[in-house]
Amino acid sequence: MTSQTTTQADRYAQSTAAFAKARALMPGGVSSPVRAYKAVGREPVTVRCGKGAIVTDIDGQEYIDYVLSYGPLILGHAEESVLAAISKAAGRGASFGMPTEAETQLAQVVVDAVPSVEVVRFVNSGTEAVMSAIRLARGATGKPKIVKCTGCYHGHSDGLLVQAGSGATTLGVPSSPGVPEAITSNTLLIPYNDLDAVRSVFKEHANQIACLVVEPIAGNMGCIPPAPGYLQGLRDLCDEFDVLLMFDEVMTGFRVAYGGAQALYGITPDLTCLGKVIGGGLPCAAYGGREDLMRQVSPDGPIYQAGTLSGNPLAMAAGLATLESLQEDGVYEQLEASSATLEAGLRDAASTAGVPIYLTRVGSMLGLFFSDSPITNYEQALACNTDRFAAFFNSMLDNGIILAPAQYEAWFVSTAHDETAIKKTLDAAALGFAAAIV
Ligand SMILES: *Cc1c(COP(=O)(O)O)cnc(C)c1O
């Protein structure tokens, strides 16, 4: 039972014990680094279960969740139709390594939804989707180099794990030991939202660049929307210099609009990567695009890519159920309305507390930066006050709101975040901003 005298340590006792065991057996005690809470100076809570907008930790405390598994759970946790679809599929067998009708059904839904996708290949993670799409871009063009923006995340494959060097274009320097420079030297870096940088890198490396890969709304340096005209400018420059345009919509696909950012902004890339929402919380991702490109993928063409568990029946079922729910009338309008309420409330709370913030939002994706100036690229994002974020984060967690434990992660809202959940979040945020200022 909770009482006034309950100490912080008591409240998180089970999580603390569980995490000690986890740390003995796994690097950082986690299966993915950000989950270890290093950026906010505490230990993570260990989750027992989730339902709707709420997750419950193993100490029995409940939190309104804006992590949502880092984006996939647009309908919230353990949503009924998704649960039913997974159970039904599980009863028929977990995996076959043979074609199932569910793959074709989900492929049809994706092709109907995403403007650029004429043919699609399913894989298991966003990392795999981008890695494979890059191979396709290189194989199809016969050109070795790729261009990416600093601060955009495209998974942890060797050639994409490069962020260093802001401002001027630099040859890629690996962000991790174990990534050979021979690989990253083919990755050219430019700042996000800067078309002049695109033109100059395209000119400098004429006829050597296979593709430009970009998050059409950057979501891995906080949420940074494209400047007006930026995506159209990318499309035009790619056409002018004969470079393929690849949108990494692993985060934005089915999130910011049913057809993703490309539908929202009306810009059609040559290749698109999808993940997160497309699998409804199960491991599923995809890459797709123009038919003449996609037909070069094995076995229609020579560019090899494969996967034992790709197109997994459980993942297909969860994805289909999720995307079907998203087709219902008013879903994106509801997400827009609750996210707008959240945005407005956060602005009010920060201003009442006297904390300068720069808040961004596209649909149900938000970015909260502790900064008094606008954030349009990675260099600016890195200059934010992360101590304030940590204080805000810790206060929110202690008051029952769970956020991703870094300023550079987006917030996600689900259809399960109702008025009560948003109101509770804003009450906690008033305390959180007050905590951030001291
Ligand atoms: C999450 C993410 C990825 C990586 O997906 P994983 O499933 O974690 O491998 C790639 N690109 C973007 C834009 C993402 O948000």
PDB file of C-alpha atoms in Angstrom, residues 49 54 97 105 133 185 191 195-196 205 236 244 366 403:
ATOM      1  CA  CYS A  49       1.640  -5.565 -18.710  1.00  0.00           C
ATOM      2  CA  ILE A  54      -1.588   2.388 -19.602  1.00  0.00           C
ATOM      3  CA  GLY A  97       8.536 -20.723 -44.270  1.00  0.00           C
ATOM      4  CA  GLN A 105      -3.555  -9.420 -47.810  1.00  0.00           C
ATOM      5  CA  ALA A 133      16.376  -1.015 -49.712  1.00  0.00           C
ATOM      6  CA  SER A 185      33.206   6.175 -46.609  1.00  0.00           C
ATOM      7  CA  PRO A 191      22.302  18.515 -42.442  1.00  0.00           C
ATOM      8  CA  LEU A 195      18.656  21.889 -49.833  1.00  0.00           C
ATOM      9  CA  ASP A 196      21.879  23.741 -50.706  1.00  0.00           C
ATOM     10  CA  HIS A 205      29.832  13.194 -56.274  1.00  0.00           C
ATOM     11  CA  ASP A 236      13.414  17.836 -57.699  1.00  0.00           C
ATOM     12  CA  LEU A 244      16.838   7.642 -56.144  1.00  0.00           C
ATOM     13  CA  LEU A 366       5.438  15.197 -30.843  1.00  0.00           C
ATOM     14  CA  LEU A 403       8.014   9.070 -21.709  1.00  0.00           C
TER      15      LEU A 403
END
